[in-house]
């Protein structure tokens, strides 16, 4: 008789897998813009991301959330956040890989695309610590509104050393950035800010409250406040040049659904020193580049969550037996896995296309000026489309992947609950669904943005009649753009799907492209995962996904 206490029919741990080399969809998503297949940094990130060491740090960082320490033992205000050692390990690796801001000072031919691939790979380990990494990356383009401030801060932000010491920036080996925009009322209407900024000599004194301050433990923040001439953007350091701490009173840390390894706080300013960034009254215009960069990371982060959930689902079902065979060999499960795989690859393809547009839109020289303007226009329309659709699809996708593991996926040790709790965040952060859908409508009122989307569609015109029909549906909807607000989500979803389809048709395998177009655009889909047409090449799609 079999030993009733023996552990059988359980999948082995997923470890020793290079997340970069095993991701064919990522490789195909990068190839049109650069040959990064041999990039040593991406190989290192992929190898470490798939290691047992990385997995050993992911769960402890979430199971031991940060702790706020407002005062020291003597009653002095210190306003510090204490983290588990695993958090610091994760941060040290991310900064060491240059994922925080190195692309802005790099001489690599495609620095933002390469960084996007690295951020996508490393976010599959533990997504929470990506917040200060993303904030730091996004702060640089906003800081460039002031040459002096950029010169002071950008080199330290781009440095690849993780330095947690509470010192003036000039004395540190590297610094990190955060953001404070939202106030007590919450929401995306940042123009309703009540925090005041009073000029005092060369600086401003800030007074007010921020309901949501990202990564309060970092060195410098971009903050919105009302100056005499209107809403303005300010650079607020934690430690001043003379070594004294700025007035930065942390009230409490948020108890969040997910993102538990990361500290998010409420903060009060009482005469806090800030340095104006950009003109008075131009706060939103100044900080918009930071918002755009963080939205890109929302898309990348969601694509990473999808990919990690997919890999866990395929790994488990390939090692789990039920009803006389492996789960992954059962037709119903093959349909689910293939459907998850095309969702993940489409998200990855669109994320990398956006990252390539960042590189192209920041290119210099007269020979590339026209192309840079076109790519900037593409980024303007495609970013809110991707932010809306990819981020909104992620909770459904991760939930289905978790279900592939059954009860095994519902326990914390599997890591799937961590992914599931994280999955709604990127759809909320930097503008939720309606904000981005309406931003799509605003972009469409600029002819160059619509032209950029149409140019992408023209590249595949005639390749698939179903895709051509979907593009025509978009054009019909745009005929009444002035009254489109009620249907903004429907329009944004269709335009995003067309973009994803165009990329898969051009750069992925016929099996993946056919399954995506047939289900997402030709309506031959049941609306839930695992309802692809029976004629699709399930096994081929799944094998491609797992490498």
PDB file of N, CA, C and O in Angstrom, residues 470-511:
ATOM      1  N   UNK A 470     -12.386  45.743 -37.092  1.00  0.00           N
ATOM      2  CA  UNK A 470     -12.346  46.396 -35.787  1.00  0.00           C
ATOM      3  C   UNK A 470     -11.873  47.844 -35.908  1.00  0.00           C
ATOM      4  O   UNK A 470     -12.391  48.740 -35.222  1.00  0.00           O
ATOM      5  N   UNK A 471     -10.905  48.076 -36.766  1.00  0.00           N
ATOM      6  CA  UNK A 471     -10.431  49.444 -37.002  1.00  0.00           C
ATOM      7  C   UNK A 471     -11.558  50.297 -37.570  1.00  0.00           C
ATOM      8  O   UNK A 471     -11.742  51.458 -37.178  1.00  0.00           O
ATOM      9  N   UNK A 472     -12.337  49.747 -38.480  1.00  0.00           N
ATOM     10  CA  UNK A 472     -13.484  50.469 -39.026  1.00  0.00           C
ATOM     11  C   UNK A 472     -14.505  50.802 -37.937  1.00  0.00           C
ATOM     12  O   UNK A 472     -15.127  51.875 -37.952  1.00  0.00           O
ATOM     13  N   UNK A 473     -14.681  49.882 -36.987  1.00  0.00           N
ATOM     14  CA  UNK A 473     -15.586  50.147 -35.868  1.00  0.00           C
ATOM     15  C   UNK A 473     -15.107  51.350 -35.056  1.00  0.00           C
ATOM     16  O   UNK A 473     -15.907  52.182 -34.606  1.00  0.00           O
ATOM     17  N   UNK A 474     -13.796  51.438 -34.864  1.00  0.00           N
ATOM     18  CA  UNK A 474     -13.232  52.578 -34.140  1.00  0.00           C
ATOM     19  C   UNK A 474     -13.507  53.875 -34.894  1.00  0.00           C
ATOM     20  O   UNK A 474     -13.935  54.880 -34.313  1.00  0.00           O
ATOM     21  N   UNK A 475     -13.273  53.860 -36.198  1.00  0.00           N
ATOM     22  CA  UNK A 475     -13.469  55.066 -37.002  1.00  0.00           C
ATOM     23  C   UNK A 475     -14.928  55.512 -36.978  1.00  0.00           C
ATOM     24  O   UNK A 475     -15.216  56.716 -36.943  1.00  0.00           O
ATOM     25  N   UNK A 476     -15.840  54.571 -36.980  1.00  0.00           N
ATOM     26  CA  UNK A 476     -17.252  54.930 -36.891  1.00  0.00           C
ATOM     27  C   UNK A 476     -17.571  55.573 -35.546  1.00  0.00           C
ATOM     28  O   UNK A 476     -18.327  56.555 -35.461  1.00  0.00           O
ATOM     29  N   UNK A 477     -16.975  55.042 -34.477  1.00  0.00           N
ATOM     30  CA  UNK A 477     -17.202  55.611 -33.147  1.00  0.00           C
ATOM     31  C   UNK A 477     -16.629  57.022 -33.048  1.00  0.00           C
ATOM     32  O   UNK A 477     -17.187  57.888 -32.358  1.00  0.00           O
ATOM     33  N   UNK A 478     -15.527  57.256 -33.741  1.00  0.00           N
ATOM     34  CA  UNK A 478     -14.881  58.565 -33.672  1.00  0.00           C
ATOM     35  C   UNK A 478     -15.651  59.638 -34.428  1.00  0.00           C
ATOM     36  O   UNK A 478     -15.387  60.834 -34.255  1.00  0.00           O
ATOM     37  N   UNK A 479     -16.615  59.222 -35.247  1.00  0.00           N
ATOM     38  CA  UNK A 479     -17.393  60.193 -36.014  1.00  0.00           C
ATOM     39  C   UNK A 479     -18.203  61.102 -35.101  1.00  0.00           C
ATOM     40  O   UNK A 479     -18.563  62.223 -35.484  1.00  0.00           O
ATOM     41  N   UNK A 480     -18.472  60.633 -33.884  1.00  0.00           N
ATOM     42  CA  UNK A 480     -19.247  61.434 -32.934  1.00  0.00           C
ATOM     43  C   UNK A 480     -18.424  61.665 -31.671  1.00  0.00           C
ATOM     44  O   UNK A 480     -18.882  61.455 -30.553  1.00  0.00           O
ATOM     45  N   UNK A 481     -17.173  62.101 -31.854  1.00  0.00           N
ATOM     46  CA  UNK A 481     -16.245  62.241 -30.748  1.00  0.00           C
ATOM     47  C   UNK A 481     -16.726  63.262 -29.713  1.00  0.00           C
ATOM     48  O   UNK A 481     -16.442  63.133 -28.515  1.00  0.00           O
ATOM     49  N   UNK A 482     -17.473  64.266 -30.131  1.00  0.00           N
ATOM     50  CA  UNK A 482     -17.926  65.295 -29.201  1.00  0.00           C
ATOM     51  C   UNK A 482     -18.916  64.758 -28.181  1.00  0.00           C
ATOM     52  O   UNK A 482     -19.116  65.364 -27.129  1.00  0.00           O
ATOM     53  N   UNK A 483     -19.562  63.636 -28.472  1.00  0.00           N
ATOM     54  CA  UNK A 483     -20.537  63.051 -27.547  1.00  0.00           C
ATOM     55  C   UNK A 483     -20.101  61.651 -27.111  1.00  0.00           C
ATOM     56  O   UNK A 483     -20.937  60.785 -26.843  1.00  0.00           O
ATOM     57  N   UNK A 484     -18.804  61.463 -27.006  1.00  0.00           N
ATOM     58  CA  UNK A 484     -18.275  60.112 -26.795  1.00  0.00           C
ATOM     59  C   UNK A 484     -18.007  59.774 -25.342  1.00  0.00           C
ATOM     60  O   UNK A 484     -17.605  58.655 -25.044  1.00  0.00           O
ATOM     61  N   UNK A 485     -18.240  60.700 -24.402  1.00  0.00           N
ATOM     62  CA  UNK A 485     -17.809  60.434 -23.022  1.00  0.00           C
ATOM     63  C   UNK A 485     -18.456  59.194 -22.421  1.00  0.00           C
ATOM     64  O   UNK A 485     -17.800  58.398 -21.758  1.00  0.00           O
ATOM     65  N   UNK A 486     -19.756  59.020 -22.657  1.00  0.00           N
ATOM     66  CA  UNK A 486     -20.437  57.862 -22.064  1.00  0.00           C
ATOM     67  C   UNK A 486     -19.881  56.543 -22.599  1.00  0.00           C
ATOM     68  O   UNK A 486     -19.919  55.519 -21.909  1.00  0.00           O
ATOM     69  N   UNK A 487     -19.350  56.579 -23.821  1.00  0.00           N
ATOM     70  CA  UNK A 487     -18.778  55.365 -24.404  1.00  0.00           C
ATOM     71  C   UNK A 487     -17.265  55.360 -24.415  1.00  0.00           C
ATOM     72  O   UNK A 487     -16.648  54.597 -25.174  1.00  0.00           O
ATOM     73  N   UNK A 488     -16.658  56.186 -23.558  1.00  0.00           N
ATOM     74  CA  UNK A 488     -15.199  56.331 -23.582  1.00  0.00           C
ATOM     75  C   UNK A 488     -14.493  55.025 -23.265  1.00  0.00           C
ATOM     76  O   UNK A 488     -13.470  54.686 -23.876  1.00  0.00           O
ATOM     77  N   UNK A 489     -15.025  54.265 -22.318  1.00  0.00           N
ATOM     78  CA  UNK A 489     -14.375  52.991 -21.958  1.00  0.00           C
ATOM     79  C   UNK A 489     -14.445  51.994 -23.111  1.00  0.00           C
ATOM     80  O   UNK A 489     -13.470  51.291 -23.393  1.00  0.00           O
ATOM     81  N   UNK A 490     -15.580  51.923 -23.746  1.00  0.00           N
ATOM     82  CA  UNK A 490     -15.729  50.987 -24.859  1.00  0.00           C
ATOM     83  C   UNK A 490     -14.768  51.345 -25.993  1.00  0.00           C
ATOM     84  O   UNK A 490     -14.115  50.464 -26.568  1.00  0.00           O
ATOM     85  N   UNK A 491     -14.653  52.623 -26.271  1.00  0.00           N
ATOM     86  CA  UNK A 491     -13.756  53.063 -27.334  1.00  0.00           C
ATOM     87  C   UNK A 491     -12.297  52.787 -26.960  1.00  0.00           C
ATOM     88  O   UNK A 491     -11.523  52.279 -27.773  1.00  0.00           O
ATOM     89  N   UNK A 492     -11.916  53.115 -25.722  1.00  0.00           N
ATOM     90  CA  UNK A 492     -10.542  52.892 -25.286  1.00  0.00           C
ATOM     91  C   UNK A 492     -10.184  51.409 -25.335  1.00  0.00           C
ATOM     92  O   UNK A 492      -9.085  51.034 -25.761  1.00  0.00           O
ATOM     93  N   UNK A 493     -11.105  50.565 -24.916  1.00  0.00           N
ATOM     94  CA  UNK A 493     -10.843  49.124 -24.930  1.00  0.00           C
ATOM     95  C   UNK A 493     -10.614  48.627 -26.353  1.00  0.00           C
ATOM     96  O   UNK A 493      -9.666  47.871 -26.622  1.00  0.00           O
ATOM     97  N   UNK A 494     -11.458  49.059 -27.279  1.00  0.00           N
ATOM     98  CA  UNK A 494     -11.334  48.586 -28.658  1.00  0.00           C
ATOM     99  C   UNK A 494     -10.049  49.098 -29.306  1.00  0.00           C
ATOM    100  O   UNK A 494      -9.360  48.363 -30.022  1.00  0.00           O
ATOM    101  N   UNK A 495      -9.711  50.349 -29.041  1.00  0.00           N
ATOM    102  CA  UNK A 495      -8.489  50.895 -29.624  1.00  0.00           C
ATOM    103  C   UNK A 495      -7.252  50.195 -29.061  1.00  0.00           C
ATOM    104  O   UNK A 495      -6.279  49.933 -29.789  1.00  0.00           O
ATOM    105  N   UNK A 496      -7.276  49.881 -27.765  1.00  0.00           N
ATOM    106  CA  UNK A 496      -6.153  49.164 -27.156  1.00  0.00           C
ATOM    107  C   UNK A 496      -6.036  47.758 -27.725  1.00  0.00           C
ATOM    108  O   UNK A 496      -4.926  47.276 -28.023  1.00  0.00           O
ATOM    109  N   UNK A 497      -7.156  47.093 -27.895  1.00  0.00           N
ATOM    110  CA  UNK A 497      -7.140  45.738 -28.465  1.00  0.00           C
ATOM    111  C   UNK A 497      -6.606  45.762 -29.898  1.00  0.00           C
ATOM    112  O   UNK A 497      -5.856  44.859 -30.307  1.00  0.00           O
ATOM    113  N   UNK A 498      -6.981  46.763 -30.650  1.00  0.00           N
ATOM    114  CA  UNK A 498      -6.467  46.875 -32.017  1.00  0.00           C
ATOM    115  C   UNK A 498      -4.953  47.068 -32.021  1.00  0.00           C
ATOM    116  O   UNK A 498      -4.239  46.482 -32.849  1.00  0.00           O
ATOM    117  N   UNK A 499      -4.458  47.886 -31.097  1.00  0.00           N
ATOM    118  CA  UNK A 499      -3.012  48.077 -30.984  1.00  0.00           C
ATOM    119  C   UNK A 499      -2.316  46.766 -30.647  1.00  0.00           C
ATOM    120  O   UNK A 499      -1.296  46.404 -31.253  1.00  0.00           O
ATOM    121  N   UNK A 500      -2.844  46.060 -29.662  1.00  0.00           N
ATOM    122  CA  UNK A 500      -2.237  44.787 -29.283  1.00  0.00           C
ATOM    123  C   UNK A 500      -2.274  43.805 -30.452  1.00  0.00           C
ATOM    124  O   UNK A 500      -1.280  43.113 -30.732  1.00  0.00           O
ATOM    125  N   UNK A 501      -3.396  43.741 -31.123  1.00  0.00           N
ATOM    126  CA  UNK A 501      -3.524  42.829 -32.254  1.00  0.00           C
ATOM    127  C   UNK A 501      -2.530  43.166 -33.352  1.00  0.00           C
ATOM    128  O   UNK A 501      -1.912  42.275 -33.950  1.00  0.00           O
ATOM    129  N   UNK A 502      -2.365  44.461 -33.631  1.00  0.00           N
ATOM    130  CA  UNK A 502      -1.439  44.856 -34.693  1.00  0.00           C
ATOM    131  C   UNK A 502      -0.015  44.421 -34.369  1.00  0.00           C
ATOM    132  O   UNK A 502       0.739  43.994 -35.249  1.00  0.00           O
ATOM    133  N   UNK A 503       0.372  44.507 -33.097  1.00  0.00           N
ATOM    134  CA  UNK A 503       1.719  44.098 -32.691  1.00  0.00           C
ATOM    135  C   UNK A 503       1.887  42.592 -32.784  1.00  0.00           C
ATOM    136  O   UNK A 503       2.937  42.093 -33.237  1.00  0.00           O
ATOM    137  N   UNK A 504       0.881  41.839 -32.370  1.00  0.00           N
ATOM    138  CA  UNK A 504       0.974  40.383 -32.434  1.00  0.00           C
ATOM    139  C   UNK A 504       0.970  39.894 -33.880  1.00  0.00           C
ATOM    140  O   UNK A 504       1.688  38.950 -34.234  1.00  0.00           O
ATOM    141  N   UNK A 505       0.171  40.509 -34.721  1.00  0.00           N
ATOM    142  CA  UNK A 505       0.144  40.126 -36.135  1.00  0.00           C
ATOM    143  C   UNK A 505       1.505  40.353 -36.776  1.00  0.00           C
ATOM    144  O   UNK A 505       1.980  39.543 -37.581  1.00  0.00           O
ATOM    145  N   UNK A 506       2.161  41.434 -36.426  1.00  0.00           N
ATOM    146  CA  UNK A 506       3.453  41.768 -37.031  1.00  0.00           C
ATOM    147  C   UNK A 506       4.608  40.954 -36.456  1.00  0.00           C
ATOM    148  O   UNK A 506       5.501  40.535 -37.199  1.00  0.00           O
ATOM    149  N   UNK A 507       4.593  40.736 -35.143  1.00  0.00           N
ATOM    150  CA  UNK A 507       5.823  40.280 -34.506  1.00  0.00           C
ATOM    151  C   UNK A 507       5.739  38.956 -33.754  1.00  0.00           C
ATOM    152  O   UNK A 507       6.776  38.389 -33.399  1.00  0.00           O
ATOM    153  N   UNK A 508       4.547  38.453 -33.494  1.00  0.00           N
ATOM    154  CA  UNK A 508       4.424  37.186 -32.776  1.00  0.00           C
ATOM    155  C   UNK A 508       4.227  36.044 -33.766  1.00  0.00           C
ATOM    156  O   UNK A 508       4.344  36.225 -34.985  1.00  0.00           O
ATOM    157  N   UNK A 509       3.912  34.874 -33.255  1.00  0.00           N
ATOM    158  CA  UNK A 509       3.675  33.717 -34.110  1.00  0.00           C
ATOM    159  C   UNK A 509       2.246  33.746 -34.645  1.00  0.00           C
ATOM    160  O   UNK A 509       1.351  34.328 -34.014  1.00  0.00           O
ATOM    161  N   UNK A 510       1.987  33.116 -35.797  1.00  0.00           N
ATOM    162  CA  UNK A 510       0.612  33.081 -36.326  1.00  0.00           C
ATOM    163  C   UNK A 510      -0.384  32.480 -35.346  1.00  0.00           C
ATOM    164  O   UNK A 510      -1.531  32.936 -35.275  1.00  0.00           O
ATOM    165  N   UNK A 511       0.035  31.477 -34.570  1.00  0.00           N
ATOM    166  CA  UNK A 511      -0.889  30.835 -33.630  1.00  0.00           C
ATOM    167  C   UNK A 511      -1.362  31.827 -32.573  1.00  0.00           C
ATOM    168  O   UNK A 511      -2.558  31.898 -32.250  1.00  0.00           O
TER     169      UNK A 511
END
